Every structure is written in structure tokens, then in C-alpha cells.
Tab-separated table of C-alpha atoms in Angstrom:
chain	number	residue	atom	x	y	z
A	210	UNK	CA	11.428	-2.262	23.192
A	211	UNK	CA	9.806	-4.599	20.655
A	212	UNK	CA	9.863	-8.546	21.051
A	213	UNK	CA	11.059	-11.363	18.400
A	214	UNK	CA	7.349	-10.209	16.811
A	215	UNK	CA	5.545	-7.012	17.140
A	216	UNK	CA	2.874	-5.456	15.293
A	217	UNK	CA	2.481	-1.903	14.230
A	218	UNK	CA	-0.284	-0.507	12.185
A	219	UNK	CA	-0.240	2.420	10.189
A	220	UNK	CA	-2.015	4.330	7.519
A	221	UNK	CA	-0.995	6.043	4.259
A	222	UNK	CA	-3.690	8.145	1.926
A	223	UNK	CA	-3.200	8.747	-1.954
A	224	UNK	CA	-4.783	10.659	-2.825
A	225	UNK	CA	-8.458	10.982	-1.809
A	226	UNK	CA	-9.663	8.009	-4.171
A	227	UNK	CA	-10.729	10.105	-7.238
A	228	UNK	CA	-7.065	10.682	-8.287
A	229	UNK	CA	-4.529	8.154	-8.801
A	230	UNK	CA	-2.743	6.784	-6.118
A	231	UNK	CA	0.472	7.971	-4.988
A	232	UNK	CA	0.430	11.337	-6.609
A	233	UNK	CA	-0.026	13.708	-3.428
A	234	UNK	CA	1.257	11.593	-0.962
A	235	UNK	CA	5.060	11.493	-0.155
A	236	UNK	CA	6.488	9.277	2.958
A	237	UNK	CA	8.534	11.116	5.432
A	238	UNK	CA	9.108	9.746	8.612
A	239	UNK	CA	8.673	5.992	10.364
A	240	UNK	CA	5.893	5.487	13.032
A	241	UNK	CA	8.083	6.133	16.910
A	242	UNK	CA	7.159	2.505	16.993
A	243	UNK	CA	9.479	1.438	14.449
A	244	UNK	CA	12.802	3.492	14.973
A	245	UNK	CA	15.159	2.428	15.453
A	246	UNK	CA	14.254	-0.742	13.848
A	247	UNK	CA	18.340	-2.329	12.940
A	248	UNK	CA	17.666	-6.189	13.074
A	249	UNK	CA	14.380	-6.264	12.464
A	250	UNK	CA	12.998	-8.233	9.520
A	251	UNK	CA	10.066	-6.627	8.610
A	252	UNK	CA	7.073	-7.520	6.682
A	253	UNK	CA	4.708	-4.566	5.317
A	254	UNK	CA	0.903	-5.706	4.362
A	255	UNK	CA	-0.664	-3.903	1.936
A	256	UNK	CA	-4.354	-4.086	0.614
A	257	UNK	CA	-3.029	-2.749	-3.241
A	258	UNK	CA	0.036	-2.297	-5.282
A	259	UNK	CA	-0.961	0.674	-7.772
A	260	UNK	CA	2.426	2.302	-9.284
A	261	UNK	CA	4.259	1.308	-6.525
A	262	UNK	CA	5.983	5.213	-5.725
A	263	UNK	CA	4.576	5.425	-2.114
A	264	UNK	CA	5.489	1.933	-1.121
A	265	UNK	CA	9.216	2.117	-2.747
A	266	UNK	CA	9.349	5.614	-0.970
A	267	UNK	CA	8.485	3.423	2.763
A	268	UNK	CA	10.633	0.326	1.871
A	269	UNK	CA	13.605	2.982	0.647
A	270	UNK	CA	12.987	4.377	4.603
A	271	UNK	CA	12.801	1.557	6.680
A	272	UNK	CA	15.971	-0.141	4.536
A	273	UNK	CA	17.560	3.187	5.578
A	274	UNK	CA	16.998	3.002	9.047
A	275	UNK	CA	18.944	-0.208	8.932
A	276	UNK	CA	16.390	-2.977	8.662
A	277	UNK	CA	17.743	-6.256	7.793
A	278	UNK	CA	15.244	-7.096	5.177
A	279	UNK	CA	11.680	-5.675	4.532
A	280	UNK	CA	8.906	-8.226	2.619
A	281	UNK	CA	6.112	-7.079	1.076
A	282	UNK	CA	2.669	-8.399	1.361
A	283	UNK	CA	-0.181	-7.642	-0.479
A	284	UNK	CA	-3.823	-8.669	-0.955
A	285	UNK	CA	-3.819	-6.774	-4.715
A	286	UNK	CA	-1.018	-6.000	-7.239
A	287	UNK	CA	-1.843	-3.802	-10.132
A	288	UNK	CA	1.330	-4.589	-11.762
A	289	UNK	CA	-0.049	-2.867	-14.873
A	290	UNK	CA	-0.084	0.663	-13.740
A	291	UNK	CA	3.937	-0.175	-11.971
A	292	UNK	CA	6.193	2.975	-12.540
A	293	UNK	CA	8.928	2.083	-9.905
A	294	UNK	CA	10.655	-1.413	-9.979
A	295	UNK	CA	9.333	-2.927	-6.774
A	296	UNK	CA	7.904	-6.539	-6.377
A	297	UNK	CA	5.799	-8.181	-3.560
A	298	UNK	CA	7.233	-11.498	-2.073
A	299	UNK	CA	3.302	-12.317	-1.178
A	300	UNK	CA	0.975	-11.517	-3.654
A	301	UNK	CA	-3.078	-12.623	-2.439
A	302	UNK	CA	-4.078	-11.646	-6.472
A	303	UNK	CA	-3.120	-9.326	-9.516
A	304	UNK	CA	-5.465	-6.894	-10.769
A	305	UNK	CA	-6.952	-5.187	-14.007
A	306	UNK	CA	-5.976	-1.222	-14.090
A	307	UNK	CA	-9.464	-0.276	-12.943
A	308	UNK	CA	-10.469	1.543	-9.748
A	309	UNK	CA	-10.972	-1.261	-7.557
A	310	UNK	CA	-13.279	-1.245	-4.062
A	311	UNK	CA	-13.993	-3.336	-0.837
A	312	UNK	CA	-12.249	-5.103	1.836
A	313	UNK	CA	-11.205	-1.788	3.310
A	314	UNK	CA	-10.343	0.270	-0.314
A	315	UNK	CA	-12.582	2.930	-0.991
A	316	UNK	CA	-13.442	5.357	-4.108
A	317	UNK	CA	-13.939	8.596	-3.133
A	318	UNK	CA	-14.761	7.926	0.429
A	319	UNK	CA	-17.382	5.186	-0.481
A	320	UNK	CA	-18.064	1.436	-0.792
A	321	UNK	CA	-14.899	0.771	1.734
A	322	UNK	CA	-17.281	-1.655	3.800
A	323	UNK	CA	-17.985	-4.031	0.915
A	324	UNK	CA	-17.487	-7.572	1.685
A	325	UNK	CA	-16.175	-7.991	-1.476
A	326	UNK	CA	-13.370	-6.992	-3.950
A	327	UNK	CA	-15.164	-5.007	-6.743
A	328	UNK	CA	-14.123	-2.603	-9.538
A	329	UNK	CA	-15.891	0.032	-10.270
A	330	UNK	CA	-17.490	1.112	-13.808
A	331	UNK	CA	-15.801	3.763	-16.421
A	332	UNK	CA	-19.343	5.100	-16.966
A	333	UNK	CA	-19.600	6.012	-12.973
A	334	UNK	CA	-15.856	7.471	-12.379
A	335	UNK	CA	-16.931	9.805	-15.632
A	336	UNK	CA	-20.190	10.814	-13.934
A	337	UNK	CA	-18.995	11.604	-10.363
């Protein structure tokens, strides 16, 4: 049974980072963790917003499972590339529509362990 505050980590993929997010991943099922999760004001953190499908998909779920609210944090918003309505109560910044790296985000399987937010070049993504 979970306390006033727990903390449960997770992991989503979309894609492989040469595609664009969110087209080959679909959410199914909540972490065991997390159900049944009635009461429970949850906040999900989020290193990027891209078009939003995946992370509708999980807030859809969770509000299913009878959370009383869910929040959504994030550290980057690409509100440019949005398909679904959804908006972040925390935003950290908002970003161009480029592939972006660093901090954990990765381009196909590389530069994940920058210690920086970067984006990286047209001229590269056409060459790889």
C-alpha cells in the first residue's frame, strides 16, 4: 500500500529515436505499482512533450483507473508538433520542432549522456 507520497518510475519508448515519437508505441496497462490508484493525485514527469498521443493515451489510463487528478510535468514541450489537445501544468521550457538530445533523450541510441539539452542538425538526421 502506497503512503500520502510514493514514487514510481517507469519507462515508455517511441519509437527508436530515428522515427517520430509516439508512432509505434501504444500504452496498455499501469505499472502493479499504481493500480488501483482511486485517490491518488498524481503527477507524471516527463523529459519531452512531442505530439502528445502517448502521454494522452497514459493520462486517459490512469484517469480511468479512478485517479483524482493527474498533473503533468515536463522538462520540454514541443507544442509545435501537438496533435492531441493535452497541456502540461509544469512546463521547465518549450522547444523548436527539431530532434532534440541530452539530459537523458537520445537520437538513435546516442548522445543520451550529454550534460546538455542540444538539437541535432538536418544535415546529420539526412546522413544517418
Amino acid at each position: 500500500m502506497l503512503g500520502p507520497s510514493a514514487l514510481q518510475g517507469g519507462s515508455r519508448s517511441s519509437g527508436g529515436g530515428i522515427t517520430p515519437p509516439d508512432i509505434h508505441h501504444t500504452v496498455h496497462t499501469l505499472p502493479p505499482i499504481l493500480s488501483p490508484v482511486s485517490l491518488f493525485i498524481l503527477t507524471h514527469v516527463e523529459d519531452i512533450i512531442d505530439t502528445g498521443n502517448t502521454l494522452c493515451a497514459l493520462v486517459a489510463l490512469v484517469q480511468g483507473a479512478g485517479a483524482a487528478s493527474v498533473r503533468v510535468c515536463a522538462l520540454l514541450d514541443k507544442k509545435a508538433r501537438r496533435r492531441v489537445p493535452l497541456q502540461a501544468e509544469y512546463t521547465g521550457f518549450e522547444c523548436p520542432d527539431e530532434f532534440i538530445v541530452g539530459y537523458g533523450i537520445d537520437y538513435a541510441e546516442k548522445y543520451r549522456n550529454l550534460p546538455y539539452i542540444g538539437a541535432v542538425k538536418d544535415e546529420f538526421i539526412k546522413h544517418s
